């Protein structure tokens, strides 16, 4: 007499797997708009913080008396003295973003 000691192998059916995949797809579709808006808010916060830092740097420079003469020269330095507002705009775009 043979005695079988192992359990029979059971697995998920195809329907069960498809239901789980459908549920995961629905949850992912619901999460995408929330993530997109959170990403936009984070980018806006970063841009506002960069603008605030630029304001504080300019205010501090004015209080220290370093902002005498051409303010573009103070921002861009001697190497860009002839560039004028174009180099300041390029600098601000690189820090704050277009």
JSON list of C-alpha atoms in Angstrom, two decimals:
[
{"chain": "A", "resi": 1, "resn": "UNK", "atom": "CA", "xyz": [0.00, 0.00, 0.00]},
{"chain": "A", "resi": 2, "resn": "UNK", "atom": "CA", "xyz": [1.35, 3.37, -1.05]},
{"chain": "A", "resi": 3, "resn": "UNK", "atom": "CA", "xyz": [0.78, 6.46, 1.11]},
{"chain": "A", "resi": 4, "resn": "UNK", "atom": "CA", "xyz": [0.88, 9.84, -0.60]},
{"chain": "A", "resi": 5, "resn": "UNK", "atom": "CA", "xyz": [2.46, 12.42, 1.74]},
{"chain": "A", "resi": 6, "resn": "UNK", "atom": "CA", "xyz": [2.53, 15.48, -0.53]},
{"chain": "A", "resi": 7, "resn": "UNK", "atom": "CA", "xyz": [-0.32, 17.91, -1.06]},
{"chain": "A", "resi": 8, "resn": "UNK", "atom": "CA", "xyz": [-1.75, 18.31, -4.51]},
{"chain": "A", "resi": 9, "resn": "UNK", "atom": "CA", "xyz": [-0.33, 21.33, -6.37]},
{"chain": "A", "resi": 10, "resn": "UNK", "atom": "CA", "xyz": [-2.77, 24.23, -6.57]},
{"chain": "A", "resi": 11, "resn": "UNK", "atom": "CA", "xyz": [-2.26, 27.36, -8.63]},
{"chain": "A", "resi": 12, "resn": "UNK", "atom": "CA", "xyz": [-4.07, 30.54, -9.57]},
{"chain": "A", "resi": 13, "resn": "UNK", "atom": "CA", "xyz": [-6.41, 30.38, -12.48]},
{"chain": "A", "resi": 14, "resn": "UNK", "atom": "CA", "xyz": [-6.09, 32.65, -15.49]},
{"chain": "A", "resi": 15, "resn": "UNK", "atom": "CA", "xyz": [-9.24, 34.55, -14.47]},
{"chain": "A", "resi": 16, "resn": "UNK", "atom": "CA", "xyz": [-7.83, 35.29, -11.02]},
{"chain": "A", "resi": 17, "resn": "UNK", "atom": "CA", "xyz": [-4.59, 36.59, -12.49]},
{"chain": "A", "resi": 18, "resn": "UNK", "atom": "CA", "xyz": [-6.45, 38.80, -14.99]},
{"chain": "A", "resi": 19, "resn": "UNK", "atom": "CA", "xyz": [-8.61, 40.25, -12.21]},
{"chain": "A", "resi": 20, "resn": "UNK", "atom": "CA", "xyz": [-5.53, 41.13, -10.16]},
{"chain": "A", "resi": 21, "resn": "UNK", "atom": "CA", "xyz": [-3.86, 42.76, -13.18]},
{"chain": "A", "resi": 22, "resn": "UNK", "atom": "CA", "xyz": [-7.03, 44.75, -13.89]},
{"chain": "A", "resi": 23, "resn": "UNK", "atom": "CA", "xyz": [-7.19, 45.99, -10.29]},
{"chain": "A", "resi": 24, "resn": "UNK", "atom": "CA", "xyz": [-3.54, 47.06, -10.40]},
{"chain": "A", "resi": 25, "resn": "UNK", "atom": "CA", "xyz": [-4.14, 48.89, -13.70]},
{"chain": "A", "resi": 26, "resn": "UNK", "atom": "CA", "xyz": [-7.15, 50.75, -12.26]},
{"chain": "A", "resi": 27, "resn": "UNK", "atom": "CA", "xyz": [-5.19, 51.81, -9.17]},
{"chain": "A", "resi": 28, "resn": "UNK", "atom": "CA", "xyz": [-2.29, 53.00, -11.34]},
{"chain": "A", "resi": 29, "resn": "UNK", "atom": "CA", "xyz": [-4.68, 55.02, -13.52]},
{"chain": "A", "resi": 30, "resn": "UNK", "atom": "CA", "xyz": [-6.08, 56.70, -10.41]},
{"chain": "A", "resi": 31, "resn": "UNK", "atom": "CA", "xyz": [-2.61, 57.49, -9.05]},
{"chain": "A", "resi": 32, "resn": "UNK", "atom": "CA", "xyz": [-1.19, 59.17, -12.19]},
{"chain": "A", "resi": 33, "resn": "UNK", "atom": "CA", "xyz": [-3.16, 62.47, -11.95]},
{"chain": "A", "resi": 34, "resn": "UNK", "atom": "CA", "xyz": [-2.31, 62.80, -8.26]},
{"chain": "A", "resi": 35, "resn": "UNK", "atom": "CA", "xyz": [1.38, 62.30, -8.98]},
{"chain": "A", "resi": 36, "resn": "UNK", "atom": "CA", "xyz": [1.29, 64.78, -11.84]},
{"chain": "A", "resi": 37, "resn": "UNK", "atom": "CA", "xyz": [-0.26, 67.51, -9.71]},
{"chain": "A", "resi": 38, "resn": "UNK", "atom": "CA", "xyz": [2.18, 66.81, -6.86]},
{"chain": "A", "resi": 39, "resn": "UNK", "atom": "CA", "xyz": [5.08, 67.10, -9.29]},
{"chain": "A", "resi": 40, "resn": "UNK", "atom": "CA", "xyz": [3.76, 70.43, -10.62]},
{"chain": "A", "resi": 41, "resn": "UNK", "atom": "CA", "xyz": [3.37, 71.77, -7.07]},
{"chain": "A", "resi": 42, "resn": "UNK", "atom": "CA", "xyz": [6.91, 70.70, -6.21]},
{"chain": "A", "resi": 43, "resn": "UNK", "atom": "CA", "xyz": [8.30, 72.46, -9.29]},
{"chain": "A", "resi": 44, "resn": "UNK", "atom": "CA", "xyz": [6.36, 75.63, -8.44]},
{"chain": "A", "resi": 45, "resn": "UNK", "atom": "CA", "xyz": [7.64, 75.55, -4.87]},
{"chain": "A", "resi": 46, "resn": "UNK", "atom": "CA", "xyz": [11.22, 75.17, -6.09]},
{"chain": "A", "resi": 47, "resn": "UNK", "atom": "CA", "xyz": [10.82, 78.08, -8.50]},
{"chain": "A", "resi": 48, "resn": "UNK", "atom": "CA", "xyz": [9.35, 80.30, -5.78]},
{"chain": "A", "resi": 49, "resn": "UNK", "atom": "CA", "xyz": [12.20, 79.38, -3.42]},
{"chain": "A", "resi": 50, "resn": "UNK", "atom": "CA", "xyz": [14.77, 80.22, -6.10]},
{"chain": "A", "resi": 51, "resn": "UNK", "atom": "CA", "xyz": [13.12, 83.62, -6.66]},
{"chain": "A", "resi": 52, "resn": "UNK", "atom": "CA", "xyz": [13.10, 84.27, -2.92]},
{"chain": "A", "resi": 53, "resn": "UNK", "atom": "CA", "xyz": [16.80, 83.41, -2.70]},
{"chain": "A", "resi": 54, "resn": "UNK", "atom": "CA", "xyz": [17.57, 85.80, -5.56]},
{"chain": "A", "resi": 55, "resn": "UNK", "atom": "CA", "xyz": [15.62, 88.55, -3.79]},
{"chain": "A", "resi": 56, "resn": "UNK", "atom": "CA", "xyz": [17.43, 87.91, -0.51]},
{"chain": "A", "resi": 57, "resn": "UNK", "atom": "CA", "xyz": [20.82, 87.93, -2.25]},
{"chain": "A", "resi": 58, "resn": "UNK", "atom": "CA", "xyz": [20.04, 91.24, -3.94]},
{"chain": "A", "resi": 59, "resn": "UNK", "atom": "CA", "xyz": [18.69, 92.74, -0.71]},
{"chain": "A", "resi": 60, "resn": "UNK", "atom": "CA", "xyz": [21.76, 91.58, 1.22]},
{"chain": "A", "resi": 61, "resn": "UNK", "atom": "CA", "xyz": [24.09, 92.95, -1.43]},
{"chain": "A", "resi": 62, "resn": "UNK", "atom": "CA", "xyz": [22.31, 96.32, -1.32]},
{"chain": "A", "resi": 63, "resn": "UNK", "atom": "CA", "xyz": [22.55, 96.42, 2.48]},
{"chain": "A", "resi": 64, "resn": "UNK", "atom": "CA", "xyz": [26.26, 95.63, 2.38]},
{"chain": "A", "resi": 65, "resn": "UNK", "atom": "CA", "xyz": [26.89, 98.53, 0.01]},
{"chain": "A", "resi": 66, "resn": "UNK", "atom": "CA", "xyz": [28.21, 96.22, -2.71]},
{"chain": "A", "resi": 67, "resn": "UNK", "atom": "CA", "xyz": [25.53, 97.24, -5.20]},
{"chain": "A", "resi": 68, "resn": "UNK", "atom": "CA", "xyz": [27.07, 100.55, -6.12]},
{"chain": "A", "resi": 69, "resn": "UNK", "atom": "CA", "xyz": [27.31, 101.35, -9.79]},
{"chain": "A", "resi": 70, "resn": "UNK", "atom": "CA", "xyz": [25.86, 99.01, -12.40]},
{"chain": "A", "resi": 71, "resn": "UNK", "atom": "CA", "xyz": [23.70, 96.26, -10.82]},
{"chain": "A", "resi": 72, "resn": "UNK", "atom": "CA", "xyz": [24.26, 94.07, -13.90]},
{"chain": "A", "resi": 73, "resn": "UNK", "atom": "CA", "xyz": [27.98, 94.20, -13.24]},
{"chain": "A", "resi": 74, "resn": "UNK", "atom": "CA", "xyz": [27.37, 93.10, -9.65]},
{"chain": "A", "resi": 75, "resn": "UNK", "atom": "CA", "xyz": [25.33, 90.09, -10.80]},
{"chain": "A", "resi": 76, "resn": "UNK", "atom": "CA", "xyz": [27.37, 89.02, -13.82]},
{"chain": "A", "resi": 77, "resn": "UNK", "atom": "CA", "xyz": [30.89, 89.94, -12.79]},
{"chain": "A", "resi": 78, "resn": "UNK", "atom": "CA", "xyz": [33.67, 91.64, -14.74]},
{"chain": "A", "resi": 79, "resn": "UNK", "atom": "CA", "xyz": [34.00, 88.86, -17.33]},
{"chain": "A", "resi": 80, "resn": "UNK", "atom": "CA", "xyz": [30.49, 89.63, -18.66]},
{"chain": "A", "resi": 81, "resn": "UNK", "atom": "CA", "xyz": [30.56, 93.39, -18.22]},
{"chain": "A", "resi": 82, "resn": "UNK", "atom": "CA", "xyz": [29.68, 94.12, -21.85]},
{"chain": "A", "resi": 83, "resn": "UNK", "atom": "CA", "xyz": [26.86, 91.59, -22.08]},
{"chain": "A", "resi": 84, "resn": "UNK", "atom": "CA", "xyz": [24.28, 93.67, -20.21]},
{"chain": "A", "resi": 85, "resn": "UNK", "atom": "CA", "xyz": [20.72, 92.49, -19.65]},
{"chain": "A", "resi": 86, "resn": "UNK", "atom": "CA", "xyz": [21.05, 89.47, -21.95]},
{"chain": "A", "resi": 87, "resn": "UNK", "atom": "CA", "xyz": [23.56, 87.77, -19.65]},
{"chain": "A", "resi": 88, "resn": "UNK", "atom": "CA", "xyz": [21.48, 88.61, -16.57]},
{"chain": "A", "resi": 89, "resn": "UNK", "atom": "CA", "xyz": [18.41, 87.12, -18.22]},
{"chain": "A", "resi": 90, "resn": "UNK", "atom": "CA", "xyz": [20.38, 83.98, -19.14]},
{"chain": "A", "resi": 91, "resn": "UNK", "atom": "CA", "xyz": [21.64, 83.71, -15.55]},
{"chain": "A", "resi": 92, "resn": "UNK", "atom": "CA", "xyz": [18.16, 84.11, -14.08]},
{"chain": "A", "resi": 93, "resn": "UNK", "atom": "CA", "xyz": [16.73, 81.56, -16.53]},
{"chain": "A", "resi": 94, "resn": "UNK", "atom": "CA", "xyz": [19.39, 79.06, -15.50]},
{"chain": "A", "resi": 95, "resn": "UNK", "atom": "CA", "xyz": [18.55, 79.52, -11.81]},
{"chain": "A", "resi": 96, "resn": "UNK", "atom": "CA", "xyz": [14.78, 80.01, -11.84]},
{"chain": "A", "resi": 97, "resn": "UNK", "atom": "CA", "xyz": [13.86, 78.36, -15.12]},
{"chain": "A", "resi": 98, "resn": "UNK", "atom": "CA", "xyz": [12.25, 79.71, -18.28]}
]
